[in-house]
């Protein structure tokens, strides 16, 4: 009988984990999944290949099934291995977070809070909340990780984040995470101040803007998907296009050219108030799914994370009121 076919009582397996697994076992499995070969994995951990091979044999003996398939060009993770790798990354992430927080507190600080955020959508909300928390805890280190929602979910699952501000689009992820809506996300069509389109008058249709140059976000972003759908409905696509990943790059390009851009209102609000950009009146109202507070269902928030979440909720109401005032 193959080892992968051996029936194992989950309670026995968990007992083995608790009693026998060590940090280096988890680190080796995670490193093998990351690097793909025993040579690179053990090199990253500063151990010999023979030690790594022996440790992997020990781990696979504990769980009763192979975690990797040895192939000519490296090592491929098995289906059971994927589950183990996810467990290893989660535990290692929590250990690293504990080490950082413990070290900071030992040196007289107040620990570390790591927040994942889709900064292109909620920069003012997150920044206001960080400022509020830092006023209350000036010696606590707050680290912001700005990624896409999918990347944030992955980091949160691994235990690398305390909480996150983003979206949960995958129904399966909603089983593992709590999602608390914070704000809707209206979009704004903007040009530089003084642009020929920057004049009061009748609202413009998207069709009337297609002939103008555009600065677009990548096709994978929610705002771009909304815009592409609107272009498709109009039956035309802009031909004078610059595509930029960086929100800040888009803002600079719009200010220095005659290009049009569609961005979250929260991103451009301060630029509009400062007279750097002008929001065009549009006949179409465009928005994307609102973002919210994302936390793990199986892990309670630390005291610092709970404090941040409470401040985030308060500030979300302020941002929502400001957005409504600016968009009317």
XYZ file of N, CA and C in Angstrom, residues 54-323:
810
model
N 17.174 14.364 5.604
C 16.801 13.571 6.793
C 15.595 14.190 7.495
N 15.573 15.526 7.612
C 14.450 16.200 8.269
C 13.153 16.003 7.497
N 13.242 16.058 6.154
C 12.036 15.866 5.349
C 11.518 14.439 5.502
N 12.411 13.467 5.531
C 11.998 12.084 5.748
C 11.289 11.942 7.093
N 11.826 12.637 8.113
C 11.209 12.569 9.440
C 9.796 13.157 9.420
N 9.632 14.311 8.754
C 8.325 14.965 8.695
C 7.328 14.072 7.956
N 7.754 13.510 6.813
C 6.849 12.667 6.026
C 6.501 11.386 6.778
N 7.425 10.912 7.594
C 7.121 9.739 8.422
C 6.084 10.092 9.477
N 6.169 11.305 10.016
C 5.197 11.742 11.031
C 3.791 11.803 10.464
N 3.657 12.406 9.271
C 2.322 12.623 8.708
C 1.819 11.413 7.927
N 2.710 10.495 7.587
C 2.286 9.266 6.940
C 1.998 9.376 5.467
N 2.512 10.415 4.814
C 2.311 10.562 3.376
C 3.386 11.490 2.817
N 3.700 11.353 1.532
C 4.706 12.223 0.935
C 4.187 13.652 0.797
N 5.035 14.623 1.102
C 4.687 16.039 0.951
C 5.230 16.612 -0.352
N 6.253 15.971 -0.905
C 6.864 16.414 -2.151
C 7.119 15.217 -3.052
N 7.044 15.448 -4.343
C 7.406 14.440 -5.332
C 8.757 14.841 -5.905
N 9.723 13.927 -5.848
C 11.058 14.204 -6.380
C 11.026 14.056 -7.887
N 11.341 15.127 -8.616
C 11.362 15.132 -10.072
C 12.746 15.539 -10.560
N 13.053 15.282 -11.841
C 14.407 15.590 -12.353
C 14.816 17.048 -12.151
N 13.856 17.968 -12.252
C 14.208 19.386 -12.148
C 13.908 19.996 -10.787
N 13.534 19.188 -9.832
C 13.269 19.745 -8.517
C 12.241 18.935 -7.760
N 11.564 19.590 -6.857
C 10.592 18.918 -5.995
C 9.244 19.612 -6.130
N 8.217 18.813 -6.414
C 6.865 19.338 -6.592
C 6.034 19.001 -5.365
N 5.289 19.998 -4.893
C 4.453 19.802 -3.707
C 3.250 18.927 -4.058
N 2.962 17.937 -3.224
C 1.789 17.087 -3.419
C 0.539 17.800 -2.898
N -0.606 17.176 -3.129
C -1.850 17.766 -2.629
C -1.843 17.858 -1.108
N -1.391 16.774 -0.450
C -1.285 16.815 0.999
C -0.201 17.791 1.437
N 0.839 17.893 0.609
C 1.911 18.832 0.902
C 1.433 20.273 0.911
N 0.497 20.594 0.010
C -0.042 21.954 -0.041
C -0.691 22.324 1.292
N -1.420 21.375 1.880
C -2.045 21.631 3.180
C -0.996 21.855 4.256
N 0.055 21.045 4.200
C 1.108 21.162 5.208
C 1.867 22.478 5.035
N 2.144 22.867 3.781
C 2.862 24.117 3.516
C 2.055 25.308 4.035
N 0.738 25.282 3.809
C -0.119 26.366 4.312
C -0.043 26.445 5.834
N -0.052 25.277 6.476
C 0.062 25.235 7.936
C 1.422 25.777 8.371
N 2.472 25.369 7.692
C 3.820 25.813 8.051
C 3.949 27.328 7.917
N 3.448 27.872 6.807
C 3.558 29.322 6.598
C 2.768 30.100 7.644
N 1.613 29.565 7.996
C 0.802 30.235 9.024
C 1.530 30.257 10.355
N 2.075 29.125 10.758
C 2.766 29.054 12.039
C 4.031 29.896 12.041
N 4.778 29.855 10.957
C 6.008 30.649 10.874
C 5.696 32.138 10.888
N 4.616 32.522 10.202
C 4.225 33.925 10.212
C 3.888 34.394 11.617
N 3.169 33.586 12.350
C 2.810 33.957 13.715
C 4.040 34.013 14.611
N 4.966 33.093 14.425
C 6.190 33.116 15.216
C 7.019 34.365 14.928
N 7.104 34.731 13.644
C 7.858 35.941 13.296
C 7.197 37.172 13.896
N 5.861 37.219 13.840
C 5.149 38.356 14.401
C 5.363 38.433 15.912
N 5.318 37.282 16.569
C 5.548 37.253 18.010
C 6.955 37.733 18.339
N 7.930 37.273 17.570
C 9.315 37.664 17.811
C 9.491 39.175 17.673
N 8.885 39.756 16.628
C 8.991 41.199 16.423
C 8.364 41.972 17.576
N 7.144 41.572 17.944
C 6.449 42.271 19.014
C 7.145 42.115 20.350
N 7.614 40.917 20.651
C 8.300 40.659 21.917
C 9.594 41.460 21.994
N 10.339 41.478 20.885
C 11.593 42.223 20.848
C 11.359 43.712 21.049
N 10.320 44.243 20.383
C 10.027 45.670 20.519
C 9.638 46.026 21.943
N 8.812 45.183 22.573
C 8.387 45.464 23.939
C 9.545 45.318 24.919
N 10.446 44.380 24.661
C 11.602 44.197 25.529
C 12.500 45.421 25.501
N 12.518 46.115 24.358
C 13.346 47.308 24.215
C 12.615 48.576 24.628
N 11.459 48.427 25.271
C 10.755 49.590 25.782
C 9.650 50.092 24.888
N 9.363 49.391 23.796
C 8.311 49.831 22.889
C 6.980 49.200 23.245
N 6.051 49.259 22.291
C 4.710 48.730 22.520
C 4.344 47.690 21.475
N 5.344 46.978 20.959
C 5.058 45.934 19.999
C 4.903 46.472 18.583
N 4.483 45.571 17.707
C 4.342 45.887 16.285
C 2.952 45.519 15.803
N 2.358 46.392 15.018
C 1.064 46.146 14.391
C 1.263 46.183 12.886
N 0.879 45.099 12.200
C 1.063 45.020 10.749
C -0.306 45.022 10.087
N -0.519 45.995 9.217
C -1.818 46.198 8.576
C -1.658 46.084 7.066
N -2.453 45.253 6.446
C -2.488 45.173 4.995
C -3.573 46.097 4.470
N -3.285 46.820 3.398
C -4.275 47.779 2.895
C -4.140 47.954 1.392
N -5.291 48.058 0.721
C -5.303 48.426 -0.692
C -5.208 49.946 -0.744
N -3.981 50.442 -0.696
C -3.749 51.866 -0.519
C -4.290 52.702 -1.665
N -4.506 52.101 -2.828
C -5.075 52.861 -3.929
C -6.526 53.213 -3.711
N -7.195 52.534 -2.786
C -8.617 52.759 -2.577
C -8.925 53.512 -1.288
N -8.137 53.299 -0.256
C -8.468 53.890 1.039
C -7.275 54.565 1.691
N -6.521 55.388 0.960
C -5.312 55.967 1.557
C -5.616 56.923 2.689
N -6.651 57.755 2.522
C -6.957 58.721 3.573
C -7.485 58.037 4.820
N -8.326 57.029 4.645
C -8.895 56.313 5.782
C -7.807 55.606 6.579
N -6.933 54.897 5.890
C -5.868 54.163 6.579
C -4.885 55.130 7.223
N -4.499 56.192 6.513
C -3.544 57.156 7.060
C -4.112 57.852 8.295
N -5.389 58.226 8.240
C -6.013 58.882 9.389
C -6.040 57.951 10.593
N -6.310 56.683 10.337
C -6.376 55.716 11.425
C -5.000 55.460 12.020
N -3.991 55.344 11.167
C -2.621 55.161 11.660
C -2.214 56.345 12.526
N -2.522 57.560 12.069
C -2.161 58.761 12.833
C -2.836 58.758 14.200
N -4.103 58.340 14.235
C -4.830 58.306 15.504
C -4.220 57.282 16.457
N -3.907 56.118 15.942
C -3.315 55.071 16.783
C -1.928 55.484 17.275
N -1.159 56.135 16.422
C 0.188 56.562 16.822
C 0.140 57.665 17.879
N -0.900 58.502 17.842
C -1.027 59.512 18.898
C -1.261 58.841 20.252
N -2.024 57.750 20.217
C -2.303 57.032 21.462
C -1.139 56.135 21.878
N -0.419 55.576 20.892
C 0.696 54.661 21.165
C 1.922 55.094 20.359
N 2.569 56.189 20.732
C 3.673 56.718 19.909
C 4.856 55.763 19.759
N 5.026 54.839 20.692
C 6.182 53.933 20.620
C 5.854 52.591 19.985
N 4.622 52.411 19.554
C 4.267 51.174 18.862
C 4.630 51.304 17.383
N 5.245 50.286 16.829
C 5.590 50.284 15.412
C 4.392 49.804 14.596
N 3.972 50.636 13.654
C 2.885 50.263 12.742
C 3.475 50.080 11.349
N 3.298 48.909 10.792
C 3.830 48.632 9.462
C 2.664 48.458 8.486
N 2.702 49.224 7.403
C 1.678 49.135 6.366
C 2.201 48.301 5.206
N 1.394 47.357 4.771
C 1.721 46.521 3.620
C 0.677 46.800 2.551
N 1.061 47.518 1.508
C 0.128 47.871 0.448
C 0.197 46.880 -0.696
N -0.850 46.122 -0.875
C -0.895 45.109 -1.927
C -2.295 45.087 -2.536
N -2.514 44.166 -3.472
C -3.862 43.941 -3.980
C -4.652 43.149 -2.932
N -5.964 43.112 -3.082
C -6.786 42.375 -2.120
C -6.415 40.901 -2.070
N -6.146 40.281 -3.221
C -5.772 38.864 -3.249
C -4.476 38.621 -2.489
N -3.490 39.515 -2.669
C -2.220 39.357 -1.972
C -2.385 39.572 -0.471
N -3.227 40.527 -0.115
C -3.475 40.801 1.300
C -4.119 39.593 1.971
N -5.090 38.976 1.283
C -5.752 37.791 1.831
C -4.733 36.686 2.081
N -3.812 36.498 1.134
C -2.788 35.471 1.287
C -1.892 35.762 2.489
N -1.495 37.019 2.652
C -0.638 37.399 3.786
C -1.379 37.242 5.110
N -2.655 37.578 5.123
C -3.443 37.444 6.343
C -3.609 35.975 6.712
N -3.807 35.137 5.700
C -3.958 33.699 5.934
C -2.690 33.101 6.513
N -1.541 33.615 6.078
C -0.261 33.107 6.562
C 0.109 33.647 7.939
N -0.678 34.583 8.451
C -0.367 35.146 9.761
C 0.624 36.282 9.707
N 0.905 36.813 8.506
C 1.855 37.917 8.375
C 1.221 39.268 8.681
N -0.113 39.316 8.766
C -0.826 40.562 9.048
C -1.707 40.387 10.278
N -1.930 41.481 11.006
C -2.881 41.462 12.119
C -4.303 41.608 11.608
N -4.475 42.460 10.615
C -5.781 42.690 9.995
C -5.543 43.364 8.654
N -6.610 43.556 7.899
C -6.436 44.128 6.569
C -7.630 44.986 6.193
N -7.381 45.900 5.247
C -8.437 46.713 4.659
C -8.445 46.393 3.171
N -9.530 45.779 2.705
C -9.572 45.377 1.302
C -10.923 44.793 0.952
N -10.909 43.891 -0.036
C -12.134 43.242 -0.488
C -11.965 41.726 -0.404
N -13.071 41.031 -0.246
C -13.062 39.567 -0.274
C -14.007 39.148 -1.389
N -13.435 38.827 -2.540
C -14.247 38.477 -3.703
C -14.485 36.975 -3.830
N -13.574 36.176 -3.297
C -13.688 34.728 -3.396
C -14.641 34.208 -2.313
N -15.738 33.566 -2.693
C -16.690 33.062 -1.681
C -16.038 32.125 -0.673
N -15.030 31.367 -1.114
C -14.368 30.444 -0.196
C -13.619 31.197 0.891
N -13.074 32.383 0.542
C -12.321 33.164 1.524
C -13.223 33.680 2.631
N -14.510 33.893 2.310
C -15.428 34.397 3.329
C -15.650 33.372 4.444
N -15.332 32.109 4.185
C -15.451 31.101 5.228
C -14.314 31.222 6.236
N -13.168 31.696 5.793
C -12.006 31.803 6.669
C -11.845 33.185 7.283
N -12.499 34.194 6.669
C -12.296 35.572 7.128
C -13.620 36.253 7.421
N -13.578 37.160 8.370
C -14.711 38.051 8.609
C -14.525 39.281 7.743
N -15.608 39.716 7.110
C -15.559 40.933 6.297
C -16.599 41.903 6.823
N -16.136 43.060 7.259
C -17.019 44.091 7.802
C -16.971 45.305 6.877
N -18.018 45.577 6.112
C -17.981 46.705 5.176
C -17.683 48.025 5.897
N -16.814 48.826 5.268
C -16.459 50.123 5.827
C -16.995 51.281 4.991
N -16.880 51.166 3.679
C -17.293 52.283 2.821
C -17.494 51.808 1.398
N -18.417 52.469 0.701
C -18.536 52.277 -0.734
C -17.368 52.994 -1.404
N -17.166 52.709 -2.665
C -16.013 53.304 -3.340
C -16.425 53.954 -4.661
N -16.865 55.214 -4.609
C -17.189 55.913 -5.850
C -15.927 56.230 -6.642
N -16.073 56.285 -7.946
C -14.961 56.598 -8.834
C -15.148 58.008 -9.403
N -14.041 58.613 -9.767
C -14.080 59.960 -10.330
C -13.276 59.994 -11.626
N -13.843 60.652 -12.643
C -13.117 60.906 -13.881
C -12.430 62.259 -13.717
N -11.112 62.285 -13.852
C -10.356 63.505 -13.562
C -9.430 63.884 -14.719
N -9.144 65.183 -14.784
C -8.158 65.747 -15.707
C -7.358 66.781 -14.916
N -6.302 67.300 -15.526
C -5.531 68.342 -14.843
C -6.359 69.627 -14.772
N -6.061 70.440 -13.773
C -6.713 71.736 -13.664
C -6.347 72.583 -14.885
N -7.330 73.247 -15.466
C -7.081 74.060 -16.651
C -7.226 73.314 -17.953
N -7.523 72.059 -17.900
C -7.765 71.241 -19.095
C -8.968 71.818 -19.857
N -8.997 71.617 -21.159
C -10.118 72.128 -21.963
C -11.450 71.530 -21.516
N -11.401 70.343 -20.914
C -12.626 69.714 -20.413
C -13.042 70.263 -19.053
N -12.118 71.003 -18.416
C -12.364 71.535 -17.074
C -13.150 72.836 -17.174
N -14.411 72.711 -17.469
C -15.269 73.895 -17.576
C -16.684 73.497 -17.206
N -17.404 74.418 -16.530
C -18.777 74.083 -16.143
C -19.665 73.946 -17.373
N -20.652 73.164 -17.259
C -21.560 72.942 -18.382
C -22.331 71.673 -18.203
N -22.823 71.136 -19.284
C -23.596 69.905 -19.220
C -22.697 68.733 -18.887
N -23.217 67.755 -18.161
C -22.425 66.556 -17.867
C -21.954 65.875 -19.148
N -20.758 65.299 -19.080
C -20.169 64.619 -20.232
C -20.491 63.134 -20.199
N -20.613 62.544 -21.364
C -20.767 61.093 -21.440
C -19.395 60.462 -21.641
N -19.276 59.208 -21.280
C -18.007 58.513 -21.460
C -17.638 58.453 -22.938
N -18.629 58.301 -23.788
C -18.379 58.245 -25.231
C -17.674 59.498 -25.722
N -18.020 60.645 -25.144
C -17.412 61.908 -25.568
C -15.943 62.003 -25.175
N -15.499 61.146 -24.257
C -14.121 61.212 -23.770
C -13.214 60.156 -24.408
N -13.771 59.228 -25.134
C -12.980 58.116 -25.665
C -11.888 58.602 -26.606
N -12.129 59.672 -27.357
C -11.129 60.177 -28.308
C -9.960 60.866 -27.613
N -10.099 61.187 -26.351
C -9.018 61.854 -25.615
C -7.970 60.828 -25.166
N -6.754 61.276 -24.850
C -5.766 60.345 -24.273
C -6.195 59.921 -22.875
N -5.836 58.690 -22.520
C -6.208 58.143 -21.219
C -4.972 57.582 -20.520
N -4.955 57.680 -19.202
C -3.999 56.942 -18.370
C -4.807 55.912 -17.608
N -4.495 54.641 -17.814
C -5.308 53.548 -17.281
C -4.541 52.712 -16.272
N -5.260 52.203 -15.295
C -4.698 51.201 -14.401
C -4.650 49.853 -15.132
N -3.908 48.883 -14.620
C -3.861 47.556 -15.263
C -5.238 46.910 -15.341
N -5.400 46.004 -16.283
C -6.695 45.368 -16.524
C -7.194 44.550 -15.336
N -6.296 44.163 -14.428
C -6.700 43.338 -13.290
C -7.338 44.144 -12.168
N -7.248 45.471 -12.212
C -7.769 46.294 -11.120
C -9.281 46.472 -11.247
N -9.984 46.597 -10.115
C -11.449 46.758 -10.169
C -11.883 47.988 -10.965
N -11.203 49.127 -10.791
C -11.590 50.347 -11.507
C -11.444 50.166 -13.014
N -10.383 49.498 -13.445
C -10.177 49.273 -14.878
C -11.247 48.347 -15.437
N -11.649 47.339 -14.676
C -12.691 46.438 -15.157
C -14.004 47.185 -15.356
N -14.307 48.102 -14.438
C -15.521 48.919 -14.575
C -15.434 49.772 -15.833
N -14.266 50.381 -16.057
C -14.095 51.254 -17.213
C -14.149 50.464 -18.517
N -13.503 49.310 -18.555
C -13.520 48.482 -19.761
C -14.941 48.036 -20.107
N -15.728 47.729 -19.068
C -17.117 47.336 -19.305
C -17.914 48.498 -19.897
N -17.632 49.717 -19.406
C -18.324 50.886 -19.937
C -17.912 51.162 -21.380
N -16.615 50.989 -21.679
C -16.146 51.151 -23.063
C -16.802 50.112 -23.974
N -16.872 48.876 -23.494
C -17.477 47.808 -24.295
C -18.941 48.103 -24.585
N -19.635 48.634 -23.594
C -21.040 48.971 -23.787
C -21.197 50.101 -24.808
N -20.213 51.027 -24.807
C -20.246 52.134 -25.765
C -19.853 51.680 -27.163
N -19.222 50.501 -27.251
C -18.813 49.977 -28.551
C -17.538 50.561 -29.083
N -16.767 51.252 -28.232
C -15.509 51.864 -28.660
C -14.483 51.763 -27.542
N -13.216 51.791 -27.937
C -12.122 51.769 -26.980
C -11.185 52.937 -27.274
N -10.595 53.564 -26.254
C -9.622 54.630 -26.514
C -8.382 54.049 -27.185
N -7.773 54.822 -28.060
C -6.581 54.351 -28.779
C -5.297 55.037 -28.307
N -5.435 56.171 -27.643
C -4.277 56.901 -27.115
C -4.202 56.605 -25.623
N -3.407 55.589 -25.257
C -3.451 55.055 -23.890
C -2.046 54.909 -23.307
N -1.909 55.258 -22.033
C -0.748 54.899 -21.223
C -1.273 54.055 -20.070
N -0.670 52.901 -19.839
C -1.071 52.042 -18.731
C -0.007 52.112 -17.649
N -0.434 52.362 -16.406
C 0.514 52.509 -15.300
C 0.026 51.727 -14.092
N 0.947 51.060 -13.429
C 0.619 50.283 -12.238
C 0.483 51.203 -11.027
N 1.365 52.173 -10.921
C 1.425 53.038 -9.751
C 0.329 54.099 -9.776
N -0.430 54.175 -8.687
C -1.438 55.229 -8.550
C -0.773 56.596 -8.594
N 0.358 56.714 -7.904
C 1.046 58.000 -7.862
C 1.596 58.370 -9.235
N 2.014 57.364 -9.988
C 2.447 57.616 -11.355
C 1.309 58.137 -12.213
N 0.128 57.568 -12.046
C -1.048 58.029 -12.797
C -1.380 59.470 -12.443
N -1.339 59.783 -11.168
C -1.645 61.153 -10.740
C -0.687 62.162 -11.366
N 0.585 61.835 -11.414
C 1.574 62.739 -12.006
C 1.378 62.853 -13.514
N 1.085 61.739 -14.164
C 0.882 61.770 -15.619
C -0.324 62.641 -15.991
N -1.387 62.532 -15.228
C -2.576 63.335 -15.512
C -2.281 64.823 -15.309
N -1.531 65.131 -14.265
C -1.219 66.541 -13.994
C -0.291 67.153 -15.048
N 0.498 66.320 -15.718
C 1.486 66.825 -16.666
C 1.059 66.662 -18.128
N -0.173 66.253 -18.366
C -0.603 66.007 -19.744
C -2.081 66.343 -19.898
N -2.613 66.047 -21.064
C -4.045 66.253 -21.310
C -4.840 64.962 -21.157
N -4.265 63.999 -20.470
C -4.908 62.693 -20.332
C -6.067 62.731 -19.339
N -6.962 61.779 -19.528
C -8.103 61.561 -18.639
C -7.833 60.286 -17.848
N -8.302 60.235 -16.598
C -8.121 59.027 -15.794
C -9.371 58.783 -14.952
N -9.613 57.508 -14.667
C -10.685 57.107 -13.758
C -10.031 56.507 -12.521
N -10.248 57.144 -11.364
C -9.606 56.715 -10.122
C -10.605 56.771 -8.968
N -10.344 56.029 -7.895
C -11.204 56.140 -6.715
C -11.236 57.577 -6.205
N -12.393 58.028 -5.826
C -12.536 59.397 -5.346
C -11.641 59.655 -4.139
N -11.464 58.649 -3.278
C -10.612 58.825 -2.103
C -9.173 59.147 -2.480
N -8.735 58.681 -3.642
C -7.363 58.915 -4.088
C -7.171 60.346 -4.584
N -8.170 60.873 -5.276
C -8.015 62.176 -5.933
C -8.614 63.328 -5.131
N -9.273 63.033 -4.031
C -9.974 64.089 -3.288
C -9.062 65.252 -2.928
N -7.916 64.970 -2.334
C -7.014 66.044 -1.907
C -6.450 66.807 -3.095
N -6.208 66.117 -4.221
C -5.698 66.790 -5.419
C -6.746 67.741 -5.993
N -8.007 67.352 -5.903
C -9.085 68.221 -6.378
C -9.196 69.449 -5.484
N -9.153 69.234 -4.185
C -9.250 70.347 -3.249
C -8.075 71.316 -3.398
N -6.908 70.761 -3.732
C -5.720 71.607 -3.884
C -5.664 72.311 -5.234
N -6.622 72.029 -6.112
C -6.639 72.670 -7.417
C -5.664 72.073 -8.411
N -5.195 70.862 -8.148
C -4.263 70.194 -9.062
C -5.008 69.379 -10.116
N -6.166 68.856 -9.742
C -6.989 68.070 -10.650
C -8.413 68.615 -10.641
N -9.129 68.318 -11.698
C -10.540 68.690 -11.790
C -11.357 67.433 -12.019
N -12.454 67.289 -11.262
C -13.357 66.161 -11.463
C -14.407 66.547 -12.489
N -14.553 65.715 -13.522
C -15.522 65.997 -14.572
C -16.908 65.519 -14.163
N -17.892 66.300 -14.541
C -19.279 65.876 -14.343
C -19.625 64.853 -15.421
N -20.098 63.696 -15.005
C -20.379 62.625 -15.940
C -21.863 62.261 -15.915
N -22.352 61.827 -17.053
C -23.736 61.352 -17.117
C -23.849 59.972 -16.479
N -22.729 59.186 -16.516
C -22.736 57.854 -15.911
C -22.121 57.931 -14.512
N -22.735 57.242 -13.566
C -22.180 57.112 -12.221
C -21.463 55.774 -12.144
N -20.169 55.797 -11.852
C -19.387 54.565 -11.805
C -18.815 54.365 -10.405
N -18.841 53.125 -9.968
C -18.291 52.791 -8.659
C -17.871 51.333 -8.673
N -17.099 50.951 -7.675
C -16.685 49.552 -7.537
C -17.107 49.065 -6.156
N -17.068 47.761 -5.990
C -17.510 47.157 -4.728
C -16.754 47.768 -3.564
N -17.493 48.048 -2.494
C -16.884 48.683 -1.336
C -15.837 47.802 -0.667
N -14.961 48.451 0.074
C -13.925 47.722 0.816
C -14.323 47.652 2.280
N -13.600 46.817 3.025
C -13.948 46.668 4.430
C -12.802 46.136 5.260
N -13.094 45.930 6.520
C -12.134 45.373 7.472
C -12.163 43.851 7.351
N -10.996 43.246 7.163
C -10.880 41.798 7.010
C -10.058 41.244 8.164
N -10.598 40.272 8.870
C -9.889 39.618 9.963
C -10.089 38.108 9.866
N -9.212 37.368 10.510
C -9.313 35.913 10.508
C -10.386 35.468 11.488
N -11.170 34.465 11.083
C -12.212 33.934 11.967
C -11.621 33.123 13.115
N -10.469 32.488 12.866
C -9.926 31.565 13.860
C -8.859 32.194 14.746
N -8.684 33.517 14.680
C -7.652 34.161 15.481
C -8.197 35.471 16.048
N -8.303 35.590 17.370
C -8.795 36.835 17.959
C -7.802 37.974 17.724
N -8.310 39.191 17.647
C -7.454 40.352 17.458
C -6.668 40.649 18.736
N -5.430 41.061 18.561
C -4.665 41.534 19.705
C -5.267 42.843 20.193
N -4.832 43.300 21.348
C -5.372 44.540 21.896
C -5.081 45.713 20.970
N -3.867 45.747 20.390
C -3.499 46.831 19.475
C -4.317 46.752 18.177
N -4.521 45.548 17.670
C -5.300 45.387 16.434
C -6.756 45.767 16.662
N -7.308 45.421 17.834
C -8.684 45.792 18.151
C -8.820 47.303 18.248
N -7.802 47.951 18.784
C -7.793 49.417 18.877
C -7.775 50.038 17.480
N -6.956 49.478 16.592
C -6.885 49.979 15.219
C -8.218 49.784 14.509
N -8.837 48.617 14.697
C -10.112 48.326 14.043
C -11.193 49.301 14.502
N -11.221 49.616 15.792
C -12.222 50.560 16.306
C -12.015 51.946 15.702
N -10.757 52.390 15.620
C -10.462 53.692 15.013
C -10.810 53.691 13.539
N -10.591 52.565 12.872
C -10.900 52.441 11.446
C -12.401 52.619 11.215
N -13.207 52.024 12.076
C -14.660 52.142 11.939
C -15.105 53.594 12.115
N -14.543 54.270 13.102
C -14.914 55.675 13.335
C -14.542 56.542 12.142
N -13.337 56.354 11.629
C -12.861 57.183 10.531
C -13.553 56.871 9.220
N -14.090 55.655 9.090
C -14.810 55.298 7.871
C -16.041 56.174 7.710
N -16.690 56.503 8.796
C -17.872 57.364 8.722
C -17.491 58.765 8.262
N -16.334 59.266 8.728
C -15.874 60.591 8.323
C -15.565 60.610 6.831
N -14.877 59.567 6.349
C -14.524 59.493 4.930
C -15.768 59.380 4.059
N -16.747 58.616 4.522
C -17.968 58.436 3.737
C -18.722 59.763 3.606
N -18.795 60.528 4.688
C -19.464 61.808 4.644
C -18.744 62.773 3.713
N -17.397 62.750 3.739
C -16.617 63.632 2.867
C -16.809 63.268 1.413
N -16.861 61.974 1.109
C -17.065 61.531 -0.265
C -18.417 61.969 -0.779
